[in-house]
CSV table of C-alpha atoms in Angstrom, one decimal:
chain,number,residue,atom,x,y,z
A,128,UNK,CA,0.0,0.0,0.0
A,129,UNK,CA,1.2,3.5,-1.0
A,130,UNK,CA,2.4,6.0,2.2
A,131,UNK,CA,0.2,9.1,2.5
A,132,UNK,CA,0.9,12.6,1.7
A,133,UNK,CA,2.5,15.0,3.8
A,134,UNK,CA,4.3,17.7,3.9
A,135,UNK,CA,7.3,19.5,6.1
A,136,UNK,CA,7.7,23.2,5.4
A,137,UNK,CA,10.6,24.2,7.7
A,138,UNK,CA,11.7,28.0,8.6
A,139,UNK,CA,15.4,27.9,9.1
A,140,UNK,CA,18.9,29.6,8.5
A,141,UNK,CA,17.4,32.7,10.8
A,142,UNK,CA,19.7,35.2,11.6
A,143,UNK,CA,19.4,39.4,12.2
A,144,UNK,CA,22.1,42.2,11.3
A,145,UNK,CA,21.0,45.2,13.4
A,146,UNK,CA,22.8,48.6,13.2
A,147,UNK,CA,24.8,50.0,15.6
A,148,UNK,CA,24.0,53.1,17.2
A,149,UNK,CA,26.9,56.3,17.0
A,150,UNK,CA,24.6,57.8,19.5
A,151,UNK,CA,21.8,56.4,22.4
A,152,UNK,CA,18.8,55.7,21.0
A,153,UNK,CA,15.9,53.3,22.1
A,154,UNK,CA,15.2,52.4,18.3
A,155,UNK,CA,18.1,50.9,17.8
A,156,UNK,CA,19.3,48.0,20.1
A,157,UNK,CA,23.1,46.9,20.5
A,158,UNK,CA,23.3,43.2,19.6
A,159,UNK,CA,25.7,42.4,22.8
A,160,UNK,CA,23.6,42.9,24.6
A,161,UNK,CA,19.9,42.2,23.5
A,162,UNK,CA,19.0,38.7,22.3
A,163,UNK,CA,16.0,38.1,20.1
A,164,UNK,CA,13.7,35.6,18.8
A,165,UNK,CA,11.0,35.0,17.1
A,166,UNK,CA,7.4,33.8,16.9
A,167,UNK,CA,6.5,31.8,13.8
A,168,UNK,CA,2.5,31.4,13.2
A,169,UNK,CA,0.9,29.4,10.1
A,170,UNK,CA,-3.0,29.4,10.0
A,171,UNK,CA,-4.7,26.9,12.2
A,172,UNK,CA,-1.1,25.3,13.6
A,173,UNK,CA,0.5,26.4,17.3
A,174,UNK,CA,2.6,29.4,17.6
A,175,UNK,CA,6.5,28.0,17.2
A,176,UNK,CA,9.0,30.1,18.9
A,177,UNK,CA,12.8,30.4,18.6
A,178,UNK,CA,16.2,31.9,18.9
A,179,UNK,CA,17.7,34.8,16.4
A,180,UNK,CA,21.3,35.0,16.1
A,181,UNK,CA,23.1,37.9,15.2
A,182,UNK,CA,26.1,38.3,13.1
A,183,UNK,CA,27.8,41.6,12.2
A,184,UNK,CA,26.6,43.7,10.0
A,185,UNK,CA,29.0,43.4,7.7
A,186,UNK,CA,29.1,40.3,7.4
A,187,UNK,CA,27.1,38.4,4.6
A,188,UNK,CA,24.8,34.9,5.1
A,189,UNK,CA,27.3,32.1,4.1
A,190,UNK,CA,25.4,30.8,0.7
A,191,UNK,CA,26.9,27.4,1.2
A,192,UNK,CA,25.7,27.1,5.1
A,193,UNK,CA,24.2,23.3,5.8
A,194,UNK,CA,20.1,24.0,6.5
A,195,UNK,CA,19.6,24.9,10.2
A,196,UNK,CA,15.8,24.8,11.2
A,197,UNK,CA,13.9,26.7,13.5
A,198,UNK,CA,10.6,26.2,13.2
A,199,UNK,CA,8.7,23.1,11.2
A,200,UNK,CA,4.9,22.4,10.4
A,201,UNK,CA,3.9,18.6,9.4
A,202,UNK,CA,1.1,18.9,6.9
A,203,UNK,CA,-1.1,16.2,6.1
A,204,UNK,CA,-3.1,15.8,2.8
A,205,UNK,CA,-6.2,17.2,5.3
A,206,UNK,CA,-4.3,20.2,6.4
A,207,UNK,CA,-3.5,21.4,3.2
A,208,UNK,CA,-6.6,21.3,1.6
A,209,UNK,CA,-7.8,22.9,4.6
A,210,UNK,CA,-5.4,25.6,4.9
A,211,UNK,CA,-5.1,26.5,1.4
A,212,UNK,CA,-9.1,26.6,1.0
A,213,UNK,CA,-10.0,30.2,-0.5
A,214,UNK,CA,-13.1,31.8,0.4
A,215,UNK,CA,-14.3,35.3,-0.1
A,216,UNK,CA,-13.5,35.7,3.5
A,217,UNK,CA,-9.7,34.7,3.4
A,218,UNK,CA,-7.0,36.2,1.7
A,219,UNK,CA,-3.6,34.7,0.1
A,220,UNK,CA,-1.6,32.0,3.0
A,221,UNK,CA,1.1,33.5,4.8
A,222,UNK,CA,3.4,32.6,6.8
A,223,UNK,CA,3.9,35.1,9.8
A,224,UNK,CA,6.8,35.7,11.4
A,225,UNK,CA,7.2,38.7,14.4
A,226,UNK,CA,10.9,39.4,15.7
A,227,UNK,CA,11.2,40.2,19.5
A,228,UNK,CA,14.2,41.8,21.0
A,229,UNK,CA,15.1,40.7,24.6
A,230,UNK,CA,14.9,37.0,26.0
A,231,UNK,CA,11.8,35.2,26.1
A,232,UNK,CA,9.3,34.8,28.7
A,233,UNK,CA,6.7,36.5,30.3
A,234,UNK,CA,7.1,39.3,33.7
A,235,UNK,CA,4.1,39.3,35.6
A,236,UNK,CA,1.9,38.3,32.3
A,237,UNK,CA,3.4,40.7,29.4
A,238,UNK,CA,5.6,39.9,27.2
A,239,UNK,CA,9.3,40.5,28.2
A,240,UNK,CA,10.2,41.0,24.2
A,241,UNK,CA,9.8,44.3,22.4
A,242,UNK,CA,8.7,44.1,18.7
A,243,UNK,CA,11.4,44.6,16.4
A,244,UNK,CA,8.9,44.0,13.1
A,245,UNK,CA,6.8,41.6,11.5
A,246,UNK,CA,7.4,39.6,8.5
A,247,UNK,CA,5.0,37.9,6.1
A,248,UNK,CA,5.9,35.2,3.5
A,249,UNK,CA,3.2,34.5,1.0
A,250,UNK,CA,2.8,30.3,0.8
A,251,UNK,CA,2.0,28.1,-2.2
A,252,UNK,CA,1.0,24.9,-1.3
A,253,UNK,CA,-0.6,23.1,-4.2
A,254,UNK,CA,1.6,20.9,-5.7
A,255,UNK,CA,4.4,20.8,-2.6
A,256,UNK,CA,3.3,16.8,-2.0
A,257,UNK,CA,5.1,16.2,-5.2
A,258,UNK,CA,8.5,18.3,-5.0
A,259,UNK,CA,10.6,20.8,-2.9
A,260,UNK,CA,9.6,24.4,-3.4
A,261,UNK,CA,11.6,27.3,-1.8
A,262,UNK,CA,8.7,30.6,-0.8
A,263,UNK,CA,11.9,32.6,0.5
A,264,UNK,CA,15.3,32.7,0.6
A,265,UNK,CA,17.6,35.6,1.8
A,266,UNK,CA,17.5,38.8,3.5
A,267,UNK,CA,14.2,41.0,4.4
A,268,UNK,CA,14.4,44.7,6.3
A,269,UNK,CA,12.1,44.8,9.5
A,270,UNK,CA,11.7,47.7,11.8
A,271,UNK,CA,10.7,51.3,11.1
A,272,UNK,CA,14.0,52.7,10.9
A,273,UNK,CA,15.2,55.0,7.8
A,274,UNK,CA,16.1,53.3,4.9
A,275,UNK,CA,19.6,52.1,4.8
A,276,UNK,CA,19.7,51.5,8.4
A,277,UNK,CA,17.1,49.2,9.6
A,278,UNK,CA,17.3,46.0,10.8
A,279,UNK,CA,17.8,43.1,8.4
A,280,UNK,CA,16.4,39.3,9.2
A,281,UNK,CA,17.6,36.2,7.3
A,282,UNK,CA,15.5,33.4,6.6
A,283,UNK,CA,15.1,30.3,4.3
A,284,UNK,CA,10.8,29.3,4.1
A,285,UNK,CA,10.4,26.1,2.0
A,286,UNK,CA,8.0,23.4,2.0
A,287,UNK,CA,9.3,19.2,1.1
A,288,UNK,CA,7.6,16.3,0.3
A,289,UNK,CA,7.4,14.0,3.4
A,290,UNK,CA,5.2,10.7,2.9
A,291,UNK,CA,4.7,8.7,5.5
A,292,UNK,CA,3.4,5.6,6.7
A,293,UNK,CA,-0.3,5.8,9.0
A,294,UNK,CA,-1.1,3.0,11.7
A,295,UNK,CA,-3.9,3.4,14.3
A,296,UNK,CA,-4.9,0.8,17.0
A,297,UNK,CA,-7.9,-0.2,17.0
A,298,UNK,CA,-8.1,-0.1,20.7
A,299,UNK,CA,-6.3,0.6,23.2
A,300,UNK,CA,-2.8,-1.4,23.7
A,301,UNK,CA,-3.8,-3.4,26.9
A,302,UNK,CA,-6.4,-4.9,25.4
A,303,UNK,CA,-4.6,-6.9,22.3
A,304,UNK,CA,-6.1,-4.6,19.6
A,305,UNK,CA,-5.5,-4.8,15.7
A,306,UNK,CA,-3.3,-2.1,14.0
A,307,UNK,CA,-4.6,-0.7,10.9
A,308,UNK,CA,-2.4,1.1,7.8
A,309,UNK,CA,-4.4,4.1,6.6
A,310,UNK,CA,-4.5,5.7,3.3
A,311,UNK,CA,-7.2,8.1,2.9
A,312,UNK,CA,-10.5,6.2,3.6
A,313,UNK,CA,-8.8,2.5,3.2
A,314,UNK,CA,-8.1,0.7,6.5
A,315,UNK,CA,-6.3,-2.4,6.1
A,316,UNK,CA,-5.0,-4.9,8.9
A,317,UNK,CA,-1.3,-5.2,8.9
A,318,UNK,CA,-0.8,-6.5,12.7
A,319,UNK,CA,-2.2,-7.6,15.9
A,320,UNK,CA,-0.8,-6.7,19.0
A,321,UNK,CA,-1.0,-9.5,22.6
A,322,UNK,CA,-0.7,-7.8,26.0
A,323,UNK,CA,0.4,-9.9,28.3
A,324,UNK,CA,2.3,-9.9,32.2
A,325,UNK,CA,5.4,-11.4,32.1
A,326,UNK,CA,6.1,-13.8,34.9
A,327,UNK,CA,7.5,-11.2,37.9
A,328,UNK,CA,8.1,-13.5,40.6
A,329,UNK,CA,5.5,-12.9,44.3
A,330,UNK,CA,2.8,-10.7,43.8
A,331,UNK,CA,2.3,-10.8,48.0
A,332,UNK,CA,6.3,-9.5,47.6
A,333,UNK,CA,6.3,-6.9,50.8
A,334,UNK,CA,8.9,-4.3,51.3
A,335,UNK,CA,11.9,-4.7,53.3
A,336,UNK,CA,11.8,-4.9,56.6
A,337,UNK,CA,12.8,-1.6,58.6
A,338,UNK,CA,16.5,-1.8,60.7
A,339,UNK,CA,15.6,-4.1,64.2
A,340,UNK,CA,15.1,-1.1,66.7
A,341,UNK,CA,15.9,-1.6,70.5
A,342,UNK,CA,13.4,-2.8,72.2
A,343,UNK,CA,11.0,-0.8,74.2
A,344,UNK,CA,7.7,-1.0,75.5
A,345,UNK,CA,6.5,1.3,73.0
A,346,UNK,CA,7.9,-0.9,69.6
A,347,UNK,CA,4.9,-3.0,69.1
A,348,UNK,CA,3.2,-0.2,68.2
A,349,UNK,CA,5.7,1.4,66.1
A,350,UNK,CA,4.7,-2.0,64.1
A,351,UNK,CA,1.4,-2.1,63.9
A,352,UNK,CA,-0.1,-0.8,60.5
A,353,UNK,CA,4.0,-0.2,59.3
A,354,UNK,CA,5.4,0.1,56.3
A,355,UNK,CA,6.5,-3.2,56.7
A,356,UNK,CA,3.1,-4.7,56.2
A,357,UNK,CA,2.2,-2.3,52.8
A,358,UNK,CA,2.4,-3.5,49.5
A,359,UNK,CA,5.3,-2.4,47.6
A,360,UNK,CA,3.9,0.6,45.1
A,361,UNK,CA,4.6,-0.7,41.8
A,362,UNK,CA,3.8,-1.8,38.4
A,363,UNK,CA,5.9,-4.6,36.6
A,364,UNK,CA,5.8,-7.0,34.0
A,365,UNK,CA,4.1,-5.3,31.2
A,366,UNK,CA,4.6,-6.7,28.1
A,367,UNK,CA,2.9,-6.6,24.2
A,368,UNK,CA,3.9,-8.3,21.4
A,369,UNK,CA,3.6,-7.0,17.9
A,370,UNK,CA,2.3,-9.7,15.4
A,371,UNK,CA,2.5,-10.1,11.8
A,372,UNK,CA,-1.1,-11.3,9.9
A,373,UNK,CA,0.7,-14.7,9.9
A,374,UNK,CA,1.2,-15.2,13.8
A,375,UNK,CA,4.5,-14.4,13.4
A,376,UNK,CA,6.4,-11.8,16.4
A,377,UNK,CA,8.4,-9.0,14.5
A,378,UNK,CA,8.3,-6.5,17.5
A,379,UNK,CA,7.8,-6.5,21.6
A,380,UNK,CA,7.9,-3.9,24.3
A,381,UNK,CA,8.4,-5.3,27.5
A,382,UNK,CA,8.9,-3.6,30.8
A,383,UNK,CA,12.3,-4.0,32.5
A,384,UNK,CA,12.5,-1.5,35.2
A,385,UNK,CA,9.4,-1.7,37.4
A,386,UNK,CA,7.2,1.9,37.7
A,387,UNK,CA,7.7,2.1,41.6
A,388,UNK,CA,7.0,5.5,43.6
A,389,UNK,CA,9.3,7.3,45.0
A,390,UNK,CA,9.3,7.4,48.9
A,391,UNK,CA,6.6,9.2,50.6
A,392,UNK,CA,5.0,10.0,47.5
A,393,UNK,CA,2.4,8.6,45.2
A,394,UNK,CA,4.0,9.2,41.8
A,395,UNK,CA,7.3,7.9,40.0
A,396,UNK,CA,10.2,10.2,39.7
A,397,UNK,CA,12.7,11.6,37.4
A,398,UNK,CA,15.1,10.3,38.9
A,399,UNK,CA,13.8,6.3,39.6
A,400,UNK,CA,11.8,6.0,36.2
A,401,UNK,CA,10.4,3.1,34.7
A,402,UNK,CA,11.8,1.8,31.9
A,403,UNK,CA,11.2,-0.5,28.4
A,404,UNK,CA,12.9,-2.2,26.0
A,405,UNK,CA,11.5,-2.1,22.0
A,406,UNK,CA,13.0,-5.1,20.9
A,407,UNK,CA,13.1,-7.1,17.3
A,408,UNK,CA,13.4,-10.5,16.1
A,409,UNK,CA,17.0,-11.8,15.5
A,410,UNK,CA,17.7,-15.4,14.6
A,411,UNK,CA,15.4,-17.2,16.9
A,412,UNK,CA,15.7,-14.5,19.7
A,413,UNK,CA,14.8,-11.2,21.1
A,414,UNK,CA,17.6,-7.9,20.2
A,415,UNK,CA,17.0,-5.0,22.0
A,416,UNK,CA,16.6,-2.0,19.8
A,417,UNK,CA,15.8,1.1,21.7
A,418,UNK,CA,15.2,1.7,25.6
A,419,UNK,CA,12.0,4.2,26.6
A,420,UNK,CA,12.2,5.4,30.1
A,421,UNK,CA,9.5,7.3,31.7
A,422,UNK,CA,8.4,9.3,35.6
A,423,UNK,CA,5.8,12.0,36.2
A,424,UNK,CA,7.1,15.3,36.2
A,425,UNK,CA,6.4,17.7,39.1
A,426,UNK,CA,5.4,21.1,39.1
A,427,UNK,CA,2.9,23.0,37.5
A,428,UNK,CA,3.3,20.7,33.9
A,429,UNK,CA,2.4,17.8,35.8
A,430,UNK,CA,2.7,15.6,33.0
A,431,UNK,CA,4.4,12.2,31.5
A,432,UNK,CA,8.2,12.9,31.0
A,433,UNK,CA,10.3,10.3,28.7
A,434,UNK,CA,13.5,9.7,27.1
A,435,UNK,CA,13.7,7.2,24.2
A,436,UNK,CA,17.3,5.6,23.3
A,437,UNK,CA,18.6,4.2,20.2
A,438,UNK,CA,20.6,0.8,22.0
A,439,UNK,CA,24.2,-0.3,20.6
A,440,UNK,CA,24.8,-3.6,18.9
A,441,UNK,CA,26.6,-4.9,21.6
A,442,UNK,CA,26.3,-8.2,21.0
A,443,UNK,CA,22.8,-8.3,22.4
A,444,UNK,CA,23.7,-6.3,26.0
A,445,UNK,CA,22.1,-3.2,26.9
A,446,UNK,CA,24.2,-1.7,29.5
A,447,UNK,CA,26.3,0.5,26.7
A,448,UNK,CA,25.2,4.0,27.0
A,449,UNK,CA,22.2,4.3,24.2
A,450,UNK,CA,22.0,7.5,21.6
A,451,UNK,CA,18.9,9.8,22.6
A,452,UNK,CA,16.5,10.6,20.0
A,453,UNK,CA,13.8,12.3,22.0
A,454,UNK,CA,13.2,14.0,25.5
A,455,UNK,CA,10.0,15.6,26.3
A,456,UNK,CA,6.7,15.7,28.0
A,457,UNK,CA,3.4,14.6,27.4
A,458,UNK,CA,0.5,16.6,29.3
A,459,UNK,CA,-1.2,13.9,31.7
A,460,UNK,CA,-4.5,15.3,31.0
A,461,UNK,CA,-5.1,16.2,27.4
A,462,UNK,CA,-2.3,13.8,25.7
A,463,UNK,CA,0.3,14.7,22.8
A,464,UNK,CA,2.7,13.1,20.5
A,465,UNK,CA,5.6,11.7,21.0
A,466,UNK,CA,7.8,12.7,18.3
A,467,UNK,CA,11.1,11.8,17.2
A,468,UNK,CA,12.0,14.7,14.9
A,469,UNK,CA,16.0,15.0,14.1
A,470,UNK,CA,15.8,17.5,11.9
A,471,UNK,CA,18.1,18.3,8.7
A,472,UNK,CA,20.4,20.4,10.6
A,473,UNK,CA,21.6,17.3,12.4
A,474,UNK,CA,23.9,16.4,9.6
A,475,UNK,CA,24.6,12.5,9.2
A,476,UNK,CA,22.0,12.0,12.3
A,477,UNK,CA,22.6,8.7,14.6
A,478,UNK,CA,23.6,5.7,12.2
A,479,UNK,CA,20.1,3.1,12.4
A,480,UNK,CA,20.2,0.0,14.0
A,481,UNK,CA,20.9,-3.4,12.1
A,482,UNK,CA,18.8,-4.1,8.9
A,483,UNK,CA,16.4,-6.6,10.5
A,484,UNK,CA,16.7,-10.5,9.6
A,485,UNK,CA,13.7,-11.5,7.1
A,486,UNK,CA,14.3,-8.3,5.6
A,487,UNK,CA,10.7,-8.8,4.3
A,488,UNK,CA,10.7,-5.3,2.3
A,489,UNK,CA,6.6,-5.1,2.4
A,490,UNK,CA,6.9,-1.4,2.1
A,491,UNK,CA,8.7,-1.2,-0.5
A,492,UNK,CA,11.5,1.6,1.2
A,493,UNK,CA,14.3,-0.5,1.6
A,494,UNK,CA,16.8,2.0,2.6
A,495,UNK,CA,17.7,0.2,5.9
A,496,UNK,CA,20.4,0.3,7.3
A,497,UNK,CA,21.7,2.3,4.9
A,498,UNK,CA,20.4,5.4,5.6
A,499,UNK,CA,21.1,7.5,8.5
A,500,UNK,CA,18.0,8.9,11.0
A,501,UNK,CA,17.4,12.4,10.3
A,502,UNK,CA,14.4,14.6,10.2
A,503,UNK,CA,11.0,13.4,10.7
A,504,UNK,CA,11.3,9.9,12.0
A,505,UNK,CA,7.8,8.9,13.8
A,506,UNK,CA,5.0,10.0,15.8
A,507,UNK,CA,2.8,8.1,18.2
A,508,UNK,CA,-0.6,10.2,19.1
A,509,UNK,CA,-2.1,9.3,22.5
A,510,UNK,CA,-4.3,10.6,25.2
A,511,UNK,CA,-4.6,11.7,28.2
A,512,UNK,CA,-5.2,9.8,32.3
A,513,UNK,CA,-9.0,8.6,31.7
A,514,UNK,CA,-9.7,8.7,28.0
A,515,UNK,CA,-10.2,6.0,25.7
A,516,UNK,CA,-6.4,5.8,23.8
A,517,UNK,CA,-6.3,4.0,20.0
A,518,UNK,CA,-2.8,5.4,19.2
A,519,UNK,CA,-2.0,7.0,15.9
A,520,UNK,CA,1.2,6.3,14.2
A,521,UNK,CA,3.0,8.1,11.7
A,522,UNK,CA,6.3,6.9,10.0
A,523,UNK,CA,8.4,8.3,7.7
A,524,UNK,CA,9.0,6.2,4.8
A,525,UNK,CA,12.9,6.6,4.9
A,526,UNK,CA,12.8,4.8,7.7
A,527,UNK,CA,10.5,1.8,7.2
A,528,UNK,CA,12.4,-0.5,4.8
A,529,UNK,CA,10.1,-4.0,5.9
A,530,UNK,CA,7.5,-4.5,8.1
A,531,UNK,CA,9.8,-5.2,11.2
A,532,UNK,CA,11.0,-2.0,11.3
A,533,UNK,CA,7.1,-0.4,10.7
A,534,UNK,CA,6.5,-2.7,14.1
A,535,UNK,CA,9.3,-1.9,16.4
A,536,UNK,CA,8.0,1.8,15.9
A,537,UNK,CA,4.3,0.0,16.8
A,538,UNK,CA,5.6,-1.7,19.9
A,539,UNK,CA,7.1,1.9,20.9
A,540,UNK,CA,4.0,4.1,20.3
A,541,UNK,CA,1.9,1.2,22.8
A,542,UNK,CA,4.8,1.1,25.0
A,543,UNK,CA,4.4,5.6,25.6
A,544,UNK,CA,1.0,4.8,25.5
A,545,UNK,CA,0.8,2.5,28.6
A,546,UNK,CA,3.6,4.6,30.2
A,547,UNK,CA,0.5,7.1,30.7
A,548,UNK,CA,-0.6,4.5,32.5
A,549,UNK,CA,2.1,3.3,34.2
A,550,UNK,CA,2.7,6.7,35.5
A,551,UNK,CA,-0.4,7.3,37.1
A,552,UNK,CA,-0.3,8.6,40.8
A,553,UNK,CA,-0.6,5.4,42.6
A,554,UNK,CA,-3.8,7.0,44.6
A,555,UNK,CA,-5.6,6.5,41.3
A,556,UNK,CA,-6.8,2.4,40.4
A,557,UNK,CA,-6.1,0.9,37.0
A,558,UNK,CA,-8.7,-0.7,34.7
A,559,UNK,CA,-8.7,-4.4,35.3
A,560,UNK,CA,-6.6,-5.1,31.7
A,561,UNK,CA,-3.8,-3.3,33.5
A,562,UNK,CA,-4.0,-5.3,36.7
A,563,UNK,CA,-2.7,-8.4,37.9
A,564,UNK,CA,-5.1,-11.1,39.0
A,565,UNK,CA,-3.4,-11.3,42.0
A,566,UNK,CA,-3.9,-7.5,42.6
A,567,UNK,CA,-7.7,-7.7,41.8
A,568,UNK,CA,-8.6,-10.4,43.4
A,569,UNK,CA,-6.8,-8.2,46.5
């Protein structure tokens, strides 16, 4: 089945040349010691923000410069025939971007940045899912200063075909759903996923026993109702195995590092999370691929932190330091995406894992392991503590070269998906897929 449509236009190579005063003046700022940045808006898409460098004003953009990106939009074939829709009502598509001088931030709910100037970049669209078209490319003058000596703002706008492959569970992890690939209004079964608990050892396991105290004639009640006699706070053995439509395993995510809280708390911490291992098939056995850890953050954000690994080919260990390829937060109540996004500035990118051993090329991509990871490599939508979660994948076709490769980035997107889970404050009770007989039945 053909990949679906999208597109990735990317704002990049930003930088600002702004004149130095001969004389005080607040119209004119001195680049050593006023940093800018920029907000980046595109119809119906979240404000993007980032940094402006400056460079001297004499100095010219270097032509030959490798792409840096500071801002990128994913458009699906939906988006753009929904942002590009004329109406009486809606003029040409622009990209806006306004240039703030000072850092970012807010002070007591304004902005901390002063406007420097606005720029707009009129946007094309039709015809982008097929090739690479460049909007801009070069040097604009912002500000309201005379002419000759305002402020000048490099940028690089340009939009690139970016197919990908869709999945979507058809139900939520723990309950052994099917996964779909979408194109347009075509579902078609590609896998079926089995959760399972792995075999963890005592369920009645209680924690340690406290340091013996000298006795007194107040210790028996120092034990009465103790930690001693409390259930450890954890959740362990978690596994799901990706299947092929022949019964065949080509992907798991199992849970190696229990989700315990942390002490005197109800929640998992940064600094103890729980952990997975994506795995793939390899000669009769399981190779670890990549290693997902995840804790609930504190604070106001509240939400699911992770960290996802690339593992080395160590012969099949997984105690080499792994190569990160994403570190963020989910919010616990609305959901997200986890993303892995390199993008094009990260020249030659972390080499990929091993091509995988059937090598069955169903997708037609076979570029592994020969090409590097850069740019858009996958998303995995999922929601929030409470809602009803049937994850959507996106891949990028570079990176899919057969359908093992398509499920190891499966197995990940359930295994952030039950990490919502997993994370849960420990004051708040699983549904009963998530549970242990063992814990229901207590």
């Amino acid at each position: 089945m053909d990949p679906c449509p999208f597109v990735r236009l990317t704002v990049g190579n930003l930088a600002l040349k702004i004149p130095v005063a001969s004389k005080p003046a607040r119209s004119v700022v001195h680049p050593s010691s006023s940093p800018c940045f920029c907000k980046v808006k595109l119809k119906n898409f979240p404000l993007q923000t980032a940094v402006v460098p400056f460079i001297p004003p004499e100095n010219q953009f270097p032509d030959g410069q490798t792409h840096t990106v500071a801002a990128t939009f994913h458009l699906s074939k939906s988006d753009l025939d929904r942002i590009s829709g004329k109406t009486i009502f809606s003029g040409r598509l622009c990209l806006r971007i306004a240039i703030y001088t000072g850092r970012r931030g807010t002070t007591c709910g304004v902005n901390s940045g002063r406007l420097l100037g606005k720029v707009s970049v009129p946007l094309e669209l039709a015809g982008t899912e097929a090739k690479s078209t460049v909007f801009h490319n070069g040097w604009i003058s912002v500000g309201k200063e005379a002419k000759g000596s305002s402020a000048h703002f490099h940028l690089n706008v340009r939009a690139e075909p970016d197919p990908r492959f869709v999945f979507q569970f058809d139900g939520e992890p723990e309950c052994s759903p099917q996964v779909f690939q979408i194109q347009g209004n075509i579902r078609q079964p590609v896998f079926t996923c089995k959760f399972s608990f792995r075999n963890t050892g005592d369920r009645n396991q209680r924690s340690r026993s406290l340091q013996s105290e000298p006795s007194s004639s107040r210790s028996w009640l120092g034990s009465f109702g103790s930690e001693r006699e409390r259930p450890i706070k954890e959740r362990k053995g978690w596994s799901i195995t990706v299947h092929d439509l022949s019964g065949s395993p080509v992907a798991a995510a199992s849970m190696v590092t229990p989700f315990v809280a942390s002490p005197g708390s109800d929640r998992v911490s940064r600094s103890n999370p729980g952990s997975w291992l994506i795995l793939r098939p390899a000669e009769g056995t399981w190779k670890p691929w990549g290693r997902l850890e995840a804790w609930r953050e504190r604070g106001g954000s509240d939400g699911l932190g992770y960290r996802f690994e690339l593992v080395p080919d160590a012969g099949g260990g997984v105690s080499a330091a792994g190569i990160v390829l994403s570190e963020s937060t989910l919010n616990s109540q609305k959901g997200g995406k986890f993303v892995i996004d390199l993008g094009s500035s990260r020249a030659g990118g972390s080499g990929s894992p091993a091509c995988s051993p059937r090598s069955s090329g169903d997708f037609g991509y076979g570029l592994w392991p020969y090409c590097a990871y850069r740019g858009f490599v996958m998303s995995a939508k999922v929601e929030g503590e409470g809602r009803c979660s049937k994850p959507t994948v996106e891949m990028s076709v570079q990176h899919v070269g057969c359908t093992e490769d398509a499920a190891a980035f499966v197995a990940l997107a359930a295994a952030i998906d039950l990490s919502m889970d997993a994370c849960r404050l420990f004051s708040h009770r699983l549904r009963k897929e998530l549970c242990h007989q063992q814990d229901l039945l207590g």
